[in-house]
Amino acid sequence: MRLSAYFMPTLKETPAEAQIVSHRLMLRAGMIRQASAGIYSWLPLGFRVLKRIEQIVREEQDRAGAQELLMPTIQSADLWRQSGRYDAYGPEMLRITDRHEREMLYGPTNEELITEIFKASVKSYRDLPRMLYHIQWKFRDEVRPRFGVMRGREFLMKDNYSFDLDYDGAKRAYNKMFVSYLRTFARMGLKAIPMEAETGPIGGNLSHEFIILADTGESEVFCHRDLVEFDVLATEIDYDADLAPLVDRWTSLYARTDDKHDKAAFEREVPADKRVHRRGIEVGHIFYFGTKYSDPLGALVTTPDGDQVAVHMGSYGIGVSRLVGAVIEASHDDNGIVWPEPVAPFKVGLINLKTADGACSKACEGAYGALREAGAEVLYDDRDVRAGEKFADMDLIGLPWQLVIGPRGLDKGVVELKRRRDGAREEISLESALARLTG
Ligand code: 5CA
């Protein structure tokens, strides 16, 4: 992509309305634009990151054996009346009436609808277990939408729903999601710690929130320091194997959100030098709630003995759009965003220091073509603006690599390769730089 033709409306000034760094940087980098309170348009740069994150979430759901489908954003109120949540959900739910005076709503979550879909076709234990998920926009009329995409009213969520014959089966599904969440967040360069949590309006009695430690997080959390050190991606996961030992390893150490915190237990179980008391961002939340929805909605299956039982369910959410902000909270510096490579909107920022110089532009065009040919995503700053502005914009948008080509370097046969993460610069030949970026 050529920056001269790219729609990336960066801002020089820090927007006054943004209270936290991720919101400020997303606005300044031209990633999002507010449409109304808590509702955002995703501009090309932000949209690329959103899609990257969504794809990692999808791959890890699929790997764990879940199947993707797509449910609508608008749902019928009747279904929610059957579960009893139409009234219980309160003012957070956006209620809509169609032209026939039928009551509808913009889904804040999908337990009822998926249960209804499941029940229409599954009647026997032979069709279990199943895990079905979608990645779809949700609406919650939050009292205080804030921090940009971190607490929006409209936001993108991955929600997965598991169906099993009994508690043991449901716990196996829960463990699969538990482990797949660890992998999902680690692949984005994030350290997310599972913590015992309250279940709120989703319900049930077993629940973990996945929390990223960050001072700007909305949750107050308490955990054992060793959890922060666990290496997640080091082991390959076999989702057909018994995952309980792995889940036990994570859940044996103290980790709780504020609502579940027990000061005495924390001090008893965790040595003083291992106590972590910080703030965190909830990027995922998993629930086991048994027959809370299958009972009232009549989602029954026959057991091997011929009995009819309500199916055991769990639901598993990931805040896909919130993650864009969360990654920035976890990875930035004074100059801007520092994208971890797996979620970066482009891998390389190519800077042409002198567009008026024929030899320089020729070298840049060659590099641009070679990178694209090799499948490396590149944003080429071919604009006719000062070098300082190019450097500042490139640091702001945080691409992992900057390839800087100028006439003076070319005379010496070198270009500059800068790694955004630590600012490390190297002067090397263009060929070596290209080999490095495409290798
Ligand atoms: N049905 C369940 C799980 S599928 C559910 O809705 N869980 S939830 O309420 O915990 O939401 C799942 C995830 O969505 C949260 O962990 C959080 O990362 C994200 N989320 C929730 N509310 C918002 C919001 N207002 N803005 C952005 N992300 C949100």
Coordinates of C-alpha atoms and ligand atoms in Angstrom, one line a residue:
M1 CA 0.0 0.0 0.0
R2 CA 1.3 3.5 -0.9
L3 CA 0.8 6.0 1.9
S4 CA 0.2 8.8 -0.6
A5 CA -3.0 6.9 -1.6
Y6 CA -3.9 5.4 1.8
F7 CA -6.8 6.7 3.9
M8 CA -4.9 7.1 7.2
P9 CA -6.0 10.4 8.8
T10 CA -3.4 10.8 11.5
L11 CA -3.7 13.6 14.1
K12 CA -0.8 15.7 15.3
E13 CA -2.6 16.8 18.5
T14 CA -3.6 14.5 21.3
P15 CA -7.4 14.4 21.3
A16 CA -8.6 15.9 24.6
E17 CA -11.5 13.4 25.0
A18 CA -9.3 10.3 25.2
Q19 CA -8.3 9.4 28.8
I20 CA -6.1 6.3 28.2
V21 CA -3.2 5.8 26.0
S22 CA -4.7 3.2 23.6
H23 CA -7.7 5.4 22.9
R24 CA -5.4 8.4 22.3
L25 CA -3.1 6.4 20.0
M26 CA -6.0 4.8 18.0
L27 CA -7.4 8.2 17.3
R28 CA -4.0 9.8 16.5
A29 CA -3.0 6.9 14.2
G30 CA -6.3 7.2 12.3
M31 CA -7.5 3.7 13.2
I32 CA -11.0 4.6 14.4
R33 CA -13.5 7.4 14.4
Q34 CA -16.3 7.9 16.8
A35 CA -19.7 7.7 15.3
S36 CA -21.6 8.3 18.5
A37 CA -21.0 7.6 22.2
G38 CA -19.4 4.2 22.4
I39 CA -19.9 3.4 18.7
Y40 CA -16.9 3.6 16.3
S41 CA -16.2 3.3 12.6
W42 CA -13.1 1.3 11.9
L43 CA -10.8 3.1 9.4
P44 CA -8.5 1.0 7.1
L45 CA -5.5 0.8 9.5
G46 CA -7.7 -0.1 12.5
F47 CA -9.7 -2.5 10.4
R48 CA -6.6 -4.4 9.4
V49 CA -5.7 -5.0 13.0
L50 CA -9.2 -6.0 14.0
K51 CA -9.2 -8.6 11.2
R52 CA -5.8 -9.9 12.3
I53 CA -7.0 -10.4 15.8
E54 CA -10.3 -11.9 14.6
Q55 CA -8.3 -14.4 12.5
I56 CA -6.1 -15.6 15.4
V57 CA -9.2 -16.0 17.5
R58 CA -10.9 -18.0 14.7
E59 CA -7.9 -20.3 14.1
E60 CA -7.6 -21.2 17.8
Q61 CA -11.3 -21.8 18.1
D62 CA -11.2 -24.1 15.1
R63 CA -8.1 -25.9 16.5
A64 CA -10.0 -26.6 19.7
G65 CA -12.8 -28.3 17.7
A66 CA -15.4 -25.5 17.6
Q67 CA -17.3 -24.8 14.5
E68 CA -18.1 -21.3 13.1
L69 CA -21.5 -20.1 12.2
L70 CA -23.1 -16.7 12.1
M71 CA -26.2 -15.6 14.0
P72 CA -27.9 -12.2 13.3
T73 CA -27.4 -9.1 15.4
I74 CA -31.2 -8.6 15.8
Q75 CA -33.1 -11.1 17.8
S76 CA -36.7 -11.6 18.8
A77 CA -37.8 -10.6 22.3
D78 CA -40.0 -13.7 22.6
L79 CA -37.0 -16.0 22.9
W80 CA -35.6 -13.8 25.7
R81 CA -38.9 -13.9 27.5
Q82 CA -38.7 -17.7 27.6
S83 CA -35.4 -17.6 29.4
G84 CA -36.6 -14.9 31.7
R85 CA -33.8 -12.5 30.7
Y86 CA -35.9 -10.1 28.7
D87 CA -36.8 -8.2 31.9
A88 CA -33.7 -9.3 33.9
Y89 CA -31.3 -7.7 31.4
G90 CA -32.5 -4.2 32.2
P91 CA -31.6 -0.9 30.5
E92 CA -28.3 -2.4 29.0
M93 CA -30.4 -4.1 26.3
L94 CA -31.3 -2.0 23.2
R95 CA -34.9 -2.8 22.5
I96 CA -36.4 -2.2 19.1
T97 CA -39.9 -2.4 17.6
D98 CA -40.4 -3.2 14.0
R99 CA -43.2 -1.9 11.7
H100 CA -45.5 -4.7 12.8
E101 CA -45.0 -3.7 16.4
R102 CA -43.0 -6.8 17.1
E103 CA -40.5 -6.5 19.8
M104 CA -37.0 -7.1 18.8
L105 CA -33.6 -6.4 20.4
Y106 CA -30.0 -5.9 19.3
G107 CA -28.2 -8.9 20.8
P108 CA -26.0 -8.3 23.8
T109 CA -25.1 -12.0 23.8
N110 CA -26.5 -15.2 22.2
E111 CA -27.3 -17.9 24.7
E112 CA -31.0 -18.0 23.9
L113 CA -30.6 -18.0 20.1
I114 CA -28.0 -20.7 19.9
T115 CA -30.0 -22.9 22.3
E116 CA -33.0 -22.5 20.1
I117 CA -30.9 -23.4 17.0
F118 CA -29.5 -26.4 18.7
K119 CA -32.8 -27.7 20.1
A120 CA -34.4 -27.6 16.6
S121 CA -32.2 -30.4 15.4
V122 CA -30.3 -32.2 18.1
K123 CA -32.3 -34.8 20.0
S124 CA -29.8 -37.5 21.0
Y125 CA -26.7 -38.0 23.0
R126 CA -25.1 -39.4 19.8
D127 CA -25.0 -35.9 18.4
L128 CA -23.0 -34.6 21.3
P129 CA -20.6 -32.9 22.1
R130 CA -20.8 -29.8 20.0
M131 CA -19.1 -26.4 20.2
L132 CA -20.6 -23.6 18.0
Y133 CA -19.2 -20.1 17.8
H134 CA -19.6 -16.9 15.9
I135 CA -17.8 -13.6 15.7
Q136 CA -20.5 -10.9 15.6
W137 CA -21.2 -7.4 16.7
K138 CA -23.0 -6.9 20.0
F139 CA -24.7 -4.0 21.6
R140 CA -24.9 -3.2 25.3
D141 CA -26.1 0.2 26.3
E142 CA -23.4 0.7 28.9
V143 CA -24.0 3.4 31.5
R144 CA -20.5 4.7 31.0
P145 CA -19.0 3.9 27.6
R146 CA -15.4 5.0 27.8
F147 CA -11.8 4.3 26.9
G148 CA -12.6 4.1 23.2
V149 CA -13.1 0.5 22.0
M150 CA -12.3 -0.9 25.4
R151 CA -15.8 -0.2 26.8
G152 CA -17.9 0.5 23.8
R153 CA -21.7 0.1 23.3
E154 CA -21.3 -1.6 20.0
F155 CA -18.4 -4.1 20.1
L156 CA -17.2 -7.2 18.3
M157 CA -17.2 -10.4 20.3
K158 CA -16.4 -14.0 19.7
D159 CA -18.9 -16.1 21.5
N160 CA -18.8 -19.9 21.6
Y161 CA -21.4 -22.2 23.1
S162 CA -20.8 -25.8 24.2
F163 CA -23.4 -28.6 24.4
D164 CA -22.8 -31.8 26.4
L165 CA -24.7 -34.6 28.0
D166 CA -23.5 -34.0 31.6
Y167 CA -21.3 -32.0 33.8
D168 CA -18.2 -34.1 33.0
G169 CA -18.6 -33.5 29.3
A170 CA -19.2 -29.8 29.9
K171 CA -16.1 -29.5 32.0
R172 CA -14.1 -31.1 29.2
A173 CA -15.4 -28.4 26.8
Y174 CA -14.6 -25.7 29.5
N175 CA -11.1 -27.0 29.7
K176 CA -10.6 -26.9 26.0
M177 CA -11.7 -23.3 25.9
F178 CA -9.6 -22.5 28.9
V179 CA -6.5 -23.8 27.2
S180 CA -7.3 -22.4 23.8
Y181 CA -7.7 -18.9 25.4
L182 CA -4.2 -19.1 26.8
R183 CA -2.9 -19.9 23.3
T184 CA -5.1 -17.3 21.6
F185 CA -3.8 -14.4 23.7
A186 CA -0.2 -15.6 23.8
R187 CA -0.2 -15.6 19.9
M188 CA -1.1 -11.9 20.0
G189 CA 1.9 -11.2 22.2
L190 CA -0.3 -10.9 25.4
K191 CA 0.0 -12.4 28.8
A192 CA -3.5 -13.1 29.9
I193 CA -4.0 -14.7 33.3
P194 CA -7.2 -16.7 34.0
M195 CA -8.8 -15.6 37.2
E196 CA -11.8 -16.8 39.2
A197 CA -14.7 -14.4 38.5
E198 CA -18.3 -13.6 39.1
T199 CA -20.8 -14.7 36.4
G200 CA -23.1 -11.6 36.3
P201 CA -26.1 -11.7 33.9
I202 CA -24.8 -14.8 32.0
G203 CA -25.2 -16.9 35.2
G204 CA -23.7 -20.3 36.3
N205 CA -21.3 -21.2 39.1
L206 CA -18.0 -21.8 37.3
S207 CA -16.3 -18.9 35.6
H208 CA -12.9 -17.5 34.7
E209 CA -12.0 -14.1 33.3
F210 CA -8.8 -13.8 31.3
I211 CA -7.0 -10.7 32.4
I212 CA -4.1 -8.6 31.0
L213 CA -2.3 -6.7 33.7
A214 CA -2.3 -3.0 32.8
D215 CA -2.6 0.1 35.0
T216 CA -5.4 1.4 33.0
G217 CA -7.5 -1.7 33.3
E218 CA -11.0 -1.4 34.8
S219 CA -10.7 -4.5 37.0
E220 CA -8.8 -4.8 40.3
V221 CA -7.1 -8.2 40.4
F222 CA -5.1 -10.3 42.8
C223 CA -2.8 -13.2 41.8
H224 CA 0.3 -15.2 42.4
R225 CA 3.3 -13.9 40.6
D226 CA 4.3 -17.3 39.2
L227 CA 1.3 -17.1 36.9
V228 CA 2.8 -14.2 35.1
E229 CA 5.9 -16.3 34.3
F230 CA 4.2 -19.4 32.9
D231 CA 5.1 -20.0 29.2
V232 CA 2.0 -20.9 27.2
L233 CA 3.1 -21.6 23.7
A234 CA 6.0 -23.9 24.7
T235 CA 3.8 -27.0 24.6
E236 CA 1.8 -28.3 21.7
I237 CA -1.8 -29.0 22.8
D238 CA -3.7 -32.2 22.0
Y239 CA -7.3 -31.2 22.4
D240 CA -8.4 -34.9 22.5
A241 CA -6.2 -35.6 25.5
D242 CA -7.2 -34.9 29.1
L243 CA -6.5 -31.2 29.6
A244 CA -7.5 -31.3 33.3
P245 CA -3.8 -31.4 34.6
L246 CA -2.9 -28.3 32.6
V247 CA -6.0 -26.4 33.8
D248 CA -5.3 -27.6 37.4
R249 CA -1.8 -26.2 37.1
W250 CA -3.2 -22.7 36.2
T251 CA -6.0 -22.8 38.7
S252 CA -4.0 -24.1 41.7
L253 CA -2.4 -20.8 42.3
Y254 CA -4.4 -17.8 43.7
A255 CA -5.9 -15.6 40.9
R256 CA -9.1 -13.7 41.5
T257 CA -10.9 -10.6 40.4
D258 CA -12.1 -8.0 42.9
D259 CA -15.6 -9.6 43.3
K260 CA -14.1 -13.0 44.3
H261 CA -11.2 -11.7 46.3
D262 CA -10.7 -13.1 49.8
K263 CA -8.0 -11.2 51.6
A264 CA -7.4 -13.8 54.2
A265 CA -7.0 -16.6 51.6
F266 CA -4.7 -14.4 49.5
E267 CA -2.4 -13.8 52.4
R268 CA -2.5 -17.4 53.5
E269 CA -1.9 -18.9 50.1
V270 CA 0.6 -16.5 48.6
P271 CA 3.9 -15.6 50.1
A272 CA 4.3 -11.8 50.5
D273 CA 7.0 -11.5 47.8
K274 CA 4.7 -13.3 45.3
R275 CA 1.6 -11.2 45.8
V276 CA 0.5 -9.3 42.8
H277 CA -2.2 -6.7 43.3
R278 CA -2.8 -4.7 40.2
R279 CA -5.4 -3.5 37.7
G280 CA -6.2 -5.5 34.6
I281 CA -8.2 -5.6 31.3
E282 CA -10.7 -8.4 30.9
V283 CA -10.2 -9.7 27.3
G284 CA -12.1 -13.0 27.7
H285 CA -14.6 -14.6 30.0
I286 CA -15.7 -18.3 30.1
F287 CA -18.8 -19.7 31.9
Y288 CA -20.2 -23.1 32.8
F289 CA -23.9 -22.7 33.5
G290 CA -25.3 -26.2 33.2
T291 CA -29.0 -26.2 32.3
K292 CA -29.8 -22.5 32.9
Y293 CA -31.0 -22.0 29.3
S294 CA -31.6 -25.5 28.1
D295 CA -34.2 -26.1 30.9
P296 CA -36.5 -23.1 30.2
L297 CA -36.0 -23.4 26.4
G298 CA -36.6 -27.1 26.4
A299 CA -33.3 -28.2 24.8
L300 CA -33.5 -31.9 25.7
V301 CA -31.6 -34.9 24.5
T302 CA -32.1 -38.6 25.1
T303 CA -29.5 -40.4 27.1
P304 CA -28.1 -43.9 26.3
D305 CA -30.7 -45.2 28.8
G306 CA -33.6 -43.6 26.9
D307 CA -34.2 -40.8 29.4
Q308 CA -34.6 -37.2 28.4
V309 CA -32.3 -34.6 30.0
A310 CA -31.6 -31.0 29.5
V311 CA -28.3 -30.4 27.8
H312 CA -25.3 -29.0 29.8
M313 CA -24.0 -25.8 28.4
G314 CA -21.2 -23.3 28.7
S315 CA -20.4 -20.0 26.9
Y316 CA -17.1 -18.5 26.1
G317 CA -16.5 -14.9 25.1
I318 CA -13.6 -12.9 23.7
G319 CA -13.7 -9.2 23.3
V320 CA -12.3 -9.0 19.8
S321 CA -12.6 -5.2 19.3
R322 CA -11.5 -4.6 23.0
L323 CA -8.3 -6.6 22.2
V324 CA -7.2 -3.9 19.7
G325 CA -7.0 -1.4 22.6
A326 CA -5.7 -4.0 25.0
V327 CA -2.7 -4.8 22.8
I328 CA -1.8 -1.1 22.6
E329 CA -2.1 -0.7 26.3
A330 CA 0.4 -3.6 26.7
S331 CA 2.7 -2.5 23.9
H332 CA 3.5 1.2 23.2
D333 CA 6.1 3.8 24.1
D334 CA 6.4 7.6 24.1
N335 CA 6.4 7.7 20.3
G336 CA 3.4 5.6 19.6
I337 CA 2.2 2.0 19.1
V338 CA 4.5 -0.9 19.1
W339 CA 2.6 -3.7 17.3
P340 CA 3.5 -7.3 18.1
E341 CA 4.2 -8.8 14.6
P342 CA 1.2 -11.3 14.5
V343 CA -1.3 -8.5 14.8
A344 CA 0.5 -5.6 13.1
P345 CA -1.5 -4.0 10.2
F346 CA 1.6 -4.2 8.0
K347 CA 4.9 -5.9 8.7
V348 CA 7.2 -3.2 7.1
G349 CA 7.1 0.5 6.8
L350 CA 9.2 1.6 3.8
I351 CA 10.4 5.2 4.0
N352 CA 11.6 7.1 1.0
L353 CA 13.7 9.9 2.3
K354 CA 13.8 11.9 -0.9
T355 CA 11.0 11.3 -3.4
A356 CA 12.5 13.9 -5.7
D357 CA 15.6 11.9 -6.1
G358 CA 15.3 9.5 -9.1
A359 CA 17.8 6.9 -7.9
C360 CA 16.3 6.9 -4.4
S361 CA 12.8 6.5 -5.7
K362 CA 13.9 3.7 -8.0
A363 CA 15.5 1.8 -5.2
C364 CA 12.3 2.3 -3.1
E365 CA 10.1 1.1 -5.9
G366 CA 12.3 -2.0 -6.3
A367 CA 12.1 -2.7 -2.6
Y368 CA 8.4 -2.2 -2.5
G369 CA 7.9 -4.7 -5.4
A370 CA 10.3 -7.2 -3.9
L371 CA 8.6 -7.2 -0.5
R372 CA 5.1 -7.5 -1.9
E373 CA 6.2 -10.3 -4.2
A374 CA 7.6 -12.2 -1.2
G375 CA 4.3 -11.8 0.6
A376 CA 5.6 -9.3 3.2
E377 CA 2.9 -6.7 3.8
V378 CA 4.4 -3.2 3.4
L379 CA 3.2 0.4 3.8
Y380 CA 5.3 2.5 1.5
D381 CA 5.7 6.2 2.5
D382 CA 6.1 7.7 -0.9
R383 CA 4.7 11.1 0.2
D384 CA 6.5 14.3 -0.6
V385 CA 6.8 15.5 3.0
R386 CA 9.7 16.1 5.4
A387 CA 11.7 13.1 6.7
G388 CA 10.9 14.1 10.3
E389 CA 7.2 13.8 9.6
K390 CA 7.7 10.4 8.0
F391 CA 9.7 9.1 11.0
A392 CA 7.1 10.4 13.4
D393 CA 4.2 8.9 11.6
M394 CA 5.9 5.6 11.2
D395 CA 6.7 5.4 14.9
L396 CA 3.2 6.4 15.7
I397 CA 1.6 3.6 13.7
G398 CA 4.1 1.2 15.2
L399 CA 4.9 -1.3 12.3
P400 CA 7.4 -3.8 13.5
W401 CA 10.1 -2.9 10.9
Q402 CA 11.1 0.3 9.2
L403 CA 13.2 0.2 6.0
V404 CA 14.6 3.6 5.4
I405 CA 16.1 4.4 2.1
G406 CA 17.9 7.7 1.3
P407 CA 20.3 9.1 -1.3
R408 CA 23.2 9.4 1.2
G409 CA 23.0 5.8 2.2
L410 CA 22.6 4.6 -1.3
D411 CA 25.9 6.3 -2.2
K412 CA 27.5 4.1 0.4
G413 CA 25.5 1.1 -0.7
V414 CA 23.4 0.9 2.4
V415 CA 19.9 1.3 3.7
E416 CA 18.7 1.5 7.3
L417 CA 16.7 -1.2 9.0
K418 CA 15.0 -0.2 12.2
R419 CA 13.2 -2.5 14.6
R420 CA 10.4 -0.6 16.2
R421 CA 10.3 -2.7 19.4
D422 CA 13.7 -1.5 20.7
G423 CA 14.7 1.1 18.2
A424 CA 17.7 -1.0 17.1
R425 CA 19.1 0.2 13.8
E426 CA 21.4 -1.4 11.3
E427 CA 23.0 -0.1 8.2
I428 CA 23.1 -2.9 5.7
S429 CA 22.8 -3.5 2.0
L430 CA 19.3 -3.4 0.5
E431 CA 19.7 -7.1 -0.5
S432 CA 20.4 -8.1 3.1
A433 CA 17.6 -6.0 4.4
L434 CA 15.1 -7.6 2.0
A435 CA 16.4 -11.0 2.8
R436 CA 15.9 -10.3 6.5
L437 CA 12.3 -9.0 6.0
T438 CA 11.2 -11.9 3.8
G439 CA 13.1 -14.7 5.4
Ligands
5CA1 N1 -22.1 -14.8 26.5 C1 -20.9 -14.6 27.3 C2 -19.8 -15.4 26.8 S1 -19.9 -15.8 25.2 C3 -20.6 -13.1 27.5 O1 -21.3 -12.3 26.9 N2 -19.6 -12.8 28.2 S2 -19.1 -11.4 28.6 O2 -20.2 -10.5 29.0 O3 -18.1 -11.5 29.7 O4 -18.4 -10.7 27.4 C4 -17.4 -11.4 26.7 C5 -16.2 -10.5 26.5 O5 -16.7 -9.4 25.7 C6 -15.6 -9.8 27.7 O6 -14.7 -10.6 28.3 C7 -15.0 -8.5 27.1 O7 -13.7 -8.8 26.6 C8 -15.9 -8.2 26.0 N3 -16.8 -7.1 26.3 C9 -17.9 -7.1 27.1 N4 -18.4 -5.9 27.2 C10 -17.7 -5.1 26.4 C11 -17.8 -3.7 26.0 N5 -18.8 -2.9 26.5 N6 -16.9 -3.2 25.1 C12 -16.0 -4.0 24.6 N7 -15.8 -5.3 24.9 C13 -16.7 -5.8 25.8

